[in-house]
GROMACS .gro file of C-alpha atoms in nm:
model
  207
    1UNK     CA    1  17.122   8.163  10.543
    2UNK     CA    2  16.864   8.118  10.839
    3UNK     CA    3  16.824   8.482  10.828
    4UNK     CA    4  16.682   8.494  10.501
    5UNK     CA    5  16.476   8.158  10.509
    6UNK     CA    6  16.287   8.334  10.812
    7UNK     CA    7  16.272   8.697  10.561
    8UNK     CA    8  16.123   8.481  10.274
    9UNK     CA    9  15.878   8.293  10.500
   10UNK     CA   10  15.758   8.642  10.605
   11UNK     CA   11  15.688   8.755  10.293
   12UNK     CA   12  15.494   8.475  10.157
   13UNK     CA   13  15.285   8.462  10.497
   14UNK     CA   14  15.066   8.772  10.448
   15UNK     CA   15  15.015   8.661  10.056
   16UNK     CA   16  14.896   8.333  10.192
   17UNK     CA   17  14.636   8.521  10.447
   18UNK     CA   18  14.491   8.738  10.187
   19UNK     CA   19  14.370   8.472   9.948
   20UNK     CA   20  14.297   8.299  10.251
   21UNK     CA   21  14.045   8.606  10.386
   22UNK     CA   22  13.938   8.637   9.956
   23UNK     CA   23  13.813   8.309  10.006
   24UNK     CA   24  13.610   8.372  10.329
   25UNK     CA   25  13.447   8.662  10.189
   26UNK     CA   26  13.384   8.531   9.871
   27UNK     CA   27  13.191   8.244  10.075
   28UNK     CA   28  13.065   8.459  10.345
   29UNK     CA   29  12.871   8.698  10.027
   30UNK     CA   30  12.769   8.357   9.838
   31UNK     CA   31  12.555   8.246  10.191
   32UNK     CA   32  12.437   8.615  10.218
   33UNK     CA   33  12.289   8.619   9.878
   34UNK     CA   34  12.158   8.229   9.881
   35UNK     CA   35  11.983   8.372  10.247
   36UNK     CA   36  11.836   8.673  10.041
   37UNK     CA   37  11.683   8.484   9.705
   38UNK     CA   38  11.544   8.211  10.009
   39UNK     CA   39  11.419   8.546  10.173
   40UNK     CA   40  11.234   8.689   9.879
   41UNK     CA   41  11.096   8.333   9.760
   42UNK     CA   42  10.922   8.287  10.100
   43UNK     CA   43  10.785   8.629  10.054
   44UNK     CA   44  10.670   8.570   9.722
   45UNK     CA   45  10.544   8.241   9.817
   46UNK     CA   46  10.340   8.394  10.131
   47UNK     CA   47  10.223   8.612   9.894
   48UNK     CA   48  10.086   8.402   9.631
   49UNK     CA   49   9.919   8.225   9.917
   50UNK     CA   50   9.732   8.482  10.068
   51UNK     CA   51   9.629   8.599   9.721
   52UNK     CA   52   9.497   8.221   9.638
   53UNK     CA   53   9.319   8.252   9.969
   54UNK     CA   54   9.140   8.546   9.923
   55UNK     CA   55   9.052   8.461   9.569
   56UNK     CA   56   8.874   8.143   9.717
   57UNK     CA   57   8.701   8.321   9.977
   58UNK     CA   58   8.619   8.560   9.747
   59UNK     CA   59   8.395   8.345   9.517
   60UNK     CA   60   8.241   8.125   9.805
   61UNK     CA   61   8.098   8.428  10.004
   62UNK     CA   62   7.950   8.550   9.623
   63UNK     CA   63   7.801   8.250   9.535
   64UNK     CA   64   7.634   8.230   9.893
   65UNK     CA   65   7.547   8.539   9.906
   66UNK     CA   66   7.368   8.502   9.584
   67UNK     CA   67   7.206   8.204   9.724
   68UNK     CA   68   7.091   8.382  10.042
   69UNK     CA   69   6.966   8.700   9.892
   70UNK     CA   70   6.784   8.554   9.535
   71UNK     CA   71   6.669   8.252   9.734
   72UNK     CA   72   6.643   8.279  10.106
   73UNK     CA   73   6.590   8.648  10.188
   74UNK     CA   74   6.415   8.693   9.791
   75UNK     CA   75   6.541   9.031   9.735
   76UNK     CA   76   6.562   9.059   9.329
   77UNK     CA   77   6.793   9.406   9.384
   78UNK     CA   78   7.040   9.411   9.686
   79UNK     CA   79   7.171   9.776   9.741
   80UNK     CA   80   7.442   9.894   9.894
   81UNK     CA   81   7.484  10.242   9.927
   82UNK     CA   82   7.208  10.264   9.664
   83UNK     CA   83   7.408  10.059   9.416
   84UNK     CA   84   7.391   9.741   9.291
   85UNK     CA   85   7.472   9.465   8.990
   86UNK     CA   86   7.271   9.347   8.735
   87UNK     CA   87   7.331   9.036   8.506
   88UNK     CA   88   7.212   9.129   8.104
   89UNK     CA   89   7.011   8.831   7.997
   90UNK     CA   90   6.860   8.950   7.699
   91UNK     CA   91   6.987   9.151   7.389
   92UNK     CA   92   6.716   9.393   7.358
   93UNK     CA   93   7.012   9.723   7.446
   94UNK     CA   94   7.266   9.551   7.215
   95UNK     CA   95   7.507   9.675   7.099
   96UNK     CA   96   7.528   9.933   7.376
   97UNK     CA   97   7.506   9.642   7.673
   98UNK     CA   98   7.528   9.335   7.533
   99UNK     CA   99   7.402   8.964   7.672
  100UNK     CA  100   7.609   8.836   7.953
  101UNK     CA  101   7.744   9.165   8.080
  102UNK     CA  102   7.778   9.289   8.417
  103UNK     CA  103   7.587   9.639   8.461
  104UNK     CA  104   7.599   9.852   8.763
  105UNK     CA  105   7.322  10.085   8.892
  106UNK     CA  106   7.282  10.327   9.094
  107UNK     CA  107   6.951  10.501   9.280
  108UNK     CA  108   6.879  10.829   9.128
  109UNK     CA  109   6.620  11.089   9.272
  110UNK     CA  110   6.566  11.216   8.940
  111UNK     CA  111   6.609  11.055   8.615
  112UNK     CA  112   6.674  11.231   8.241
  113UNK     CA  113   6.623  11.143   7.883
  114UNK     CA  114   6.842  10.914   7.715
  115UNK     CA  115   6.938  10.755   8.095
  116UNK     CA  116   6.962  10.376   8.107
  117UNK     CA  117   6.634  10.279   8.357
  118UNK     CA  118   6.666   9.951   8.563
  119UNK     CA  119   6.285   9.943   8.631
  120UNK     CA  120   6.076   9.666   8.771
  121UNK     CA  121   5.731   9.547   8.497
  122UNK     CA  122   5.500   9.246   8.675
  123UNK     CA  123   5.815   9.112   8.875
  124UNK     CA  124   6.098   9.081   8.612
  125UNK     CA  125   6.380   9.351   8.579
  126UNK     CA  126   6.356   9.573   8.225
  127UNK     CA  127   6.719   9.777   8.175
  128UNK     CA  128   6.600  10.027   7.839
  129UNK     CA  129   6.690  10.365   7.767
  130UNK     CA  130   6.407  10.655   7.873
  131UNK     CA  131   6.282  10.787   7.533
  132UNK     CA  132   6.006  10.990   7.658
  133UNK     CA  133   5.912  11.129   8.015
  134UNK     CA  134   5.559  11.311   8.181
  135UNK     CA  135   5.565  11.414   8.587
  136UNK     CA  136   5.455  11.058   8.658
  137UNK     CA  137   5.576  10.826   8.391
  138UNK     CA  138   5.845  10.707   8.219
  139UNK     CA  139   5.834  10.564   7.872
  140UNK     CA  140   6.120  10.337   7.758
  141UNK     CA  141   6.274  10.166   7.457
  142UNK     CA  142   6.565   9.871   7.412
  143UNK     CA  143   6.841  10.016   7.139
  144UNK     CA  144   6.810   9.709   6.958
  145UNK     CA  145   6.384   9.726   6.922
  146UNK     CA  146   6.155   9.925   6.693
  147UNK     CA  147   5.879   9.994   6.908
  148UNK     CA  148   5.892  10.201   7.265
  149UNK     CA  149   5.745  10.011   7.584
  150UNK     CA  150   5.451  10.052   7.760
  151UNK     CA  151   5.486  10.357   7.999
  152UNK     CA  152   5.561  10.302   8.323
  153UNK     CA  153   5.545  10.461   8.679
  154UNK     CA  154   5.793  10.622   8.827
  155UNK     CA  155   5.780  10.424   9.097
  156UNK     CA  156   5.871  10.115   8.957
  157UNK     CA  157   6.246  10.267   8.831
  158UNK     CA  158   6.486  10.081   9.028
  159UNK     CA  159   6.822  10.296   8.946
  160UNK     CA  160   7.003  10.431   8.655
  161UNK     CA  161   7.309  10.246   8.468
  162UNK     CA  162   7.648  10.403   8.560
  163UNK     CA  163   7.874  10.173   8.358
  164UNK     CA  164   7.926   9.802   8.225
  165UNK     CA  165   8.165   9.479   8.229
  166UNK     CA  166   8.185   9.309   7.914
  167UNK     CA  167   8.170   8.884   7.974
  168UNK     CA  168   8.131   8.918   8.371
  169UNK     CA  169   7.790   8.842   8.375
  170UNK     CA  170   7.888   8.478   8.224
  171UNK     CA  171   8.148   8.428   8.432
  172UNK     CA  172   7.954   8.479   8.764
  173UNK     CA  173   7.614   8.286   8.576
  174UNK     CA  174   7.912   7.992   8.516
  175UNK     CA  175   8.039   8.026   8.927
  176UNK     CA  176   7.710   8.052   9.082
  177UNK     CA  177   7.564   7.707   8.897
  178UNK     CA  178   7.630   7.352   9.062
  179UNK     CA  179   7.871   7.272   8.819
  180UNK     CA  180   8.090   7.558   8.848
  181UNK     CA  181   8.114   7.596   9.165
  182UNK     CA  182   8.227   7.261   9.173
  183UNK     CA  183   8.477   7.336   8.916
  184UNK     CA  184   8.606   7.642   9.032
  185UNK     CA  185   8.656   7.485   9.383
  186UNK     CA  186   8.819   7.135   9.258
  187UNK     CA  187   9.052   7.386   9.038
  188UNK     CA  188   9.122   7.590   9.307
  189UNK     CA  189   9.242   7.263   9.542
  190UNK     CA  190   9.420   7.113   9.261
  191UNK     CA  191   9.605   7.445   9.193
  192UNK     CA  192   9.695   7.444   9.566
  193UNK     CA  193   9.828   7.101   9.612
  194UNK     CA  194  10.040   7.124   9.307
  195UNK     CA  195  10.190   7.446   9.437
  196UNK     CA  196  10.222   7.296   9.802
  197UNK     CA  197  10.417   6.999   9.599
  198UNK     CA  198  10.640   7.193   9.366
  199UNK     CA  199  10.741   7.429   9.713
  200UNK     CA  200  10.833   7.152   9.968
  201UNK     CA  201  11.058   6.990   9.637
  202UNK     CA  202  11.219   7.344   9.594
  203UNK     CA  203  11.248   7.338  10.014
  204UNK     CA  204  11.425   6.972   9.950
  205UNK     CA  205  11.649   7.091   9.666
  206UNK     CA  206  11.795   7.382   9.857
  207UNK     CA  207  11.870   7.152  10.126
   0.00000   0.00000   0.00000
């Protein structure tokens, strides 16, 4: 009788280890994967962060650099690399560049019929489309007028349109006034604090 006792508690011993080692695993690859979702939400997280970040520094150093340039250092065209962007503020080349877009130029040596001139008249910025050319002048007219301009120099051409953002220009007219960059900024904050807020309750939760 002992004899088989000890035989039967033998044979339920290794049953009794294997659910025993299920269990550990089973626990063991639950932590593993809670450790890899808390893994991939911090990097999502930093992420986000540095993306916020950038985005704020972003449209602070434009709006001051607006500032400085149009203001301080009074340069109407800032190049770089013989590019630059331009703000439409009149309809006169609708509905090829309409109001409130964002056009980019770029310094040509020589400049063709039908190009879009960015040229400079008694201090204000004209963007029409050359019509008519000589050696030494340029005549112009807007796509949405009747009548050409006066001709101009050549000298006065500042660059030739390469391509256009539709709405930009309003955005960026929006950012760069006192009251939206105050805006932007206080939505920028608020958007931080309530993600700093809805993180350290998600932190709180897993704990």
């Amino acid at each position: 009788m002992t004899k088989s006792r000890l035989s039967k508690t033998q044979e339920i011993e290794p049953v009794i280890d294997t659910f025993e080692r299920k269990e550990k695993l089973e626990k063991l690859f639950e932590e593993e994967k809670k450790e890899v979702k808390k893994t991939k939400k911090n990097g999502l997280q930093k992420v986000r962060d540095v993306f916020v970040s950038i985005f704020t520094i972003i449209v602070i150093i434009s709006c001051w650099y607006a500032i400085i340039v149009k203001f301080i250092l009074k340069v109407d065209v800032p190049m770089v690399g013989g590019y630059s962007a331009l703000i439409v503020l009149s309809g006169s080349m609708e509905p090829t560049i309409m109001t409130g877009e964002v056009i980019v130029i770029h310094a040509e040596k020589d400049y063709k019929l039908r190009d879009i001139l960015t040229y400079r008249d008694s201090g204000v910025l004209v963007t029409h489309r050359i019509v008519d050319m000589t050696d030494d002048t340029f005549t112009t007219r807007g796509d949405a007028n009747n009548t050409d301009d006066p001709p101009i120099k050549k000298s006065q051409a500042v660059g030739k349109t390469i391509f256009h953002i539709p709405y930009l220009g309003k955005v960026i007219l929006f950012v760069q006034s006192p009251v939206g960059l105050a805006s932007v900024l206080a939505v920028l904050i608020g958007l931080k604090v309530m993600y700093t807020l809805i993180r350290t309750k998600q932190e709180d939760l897993e704990l």
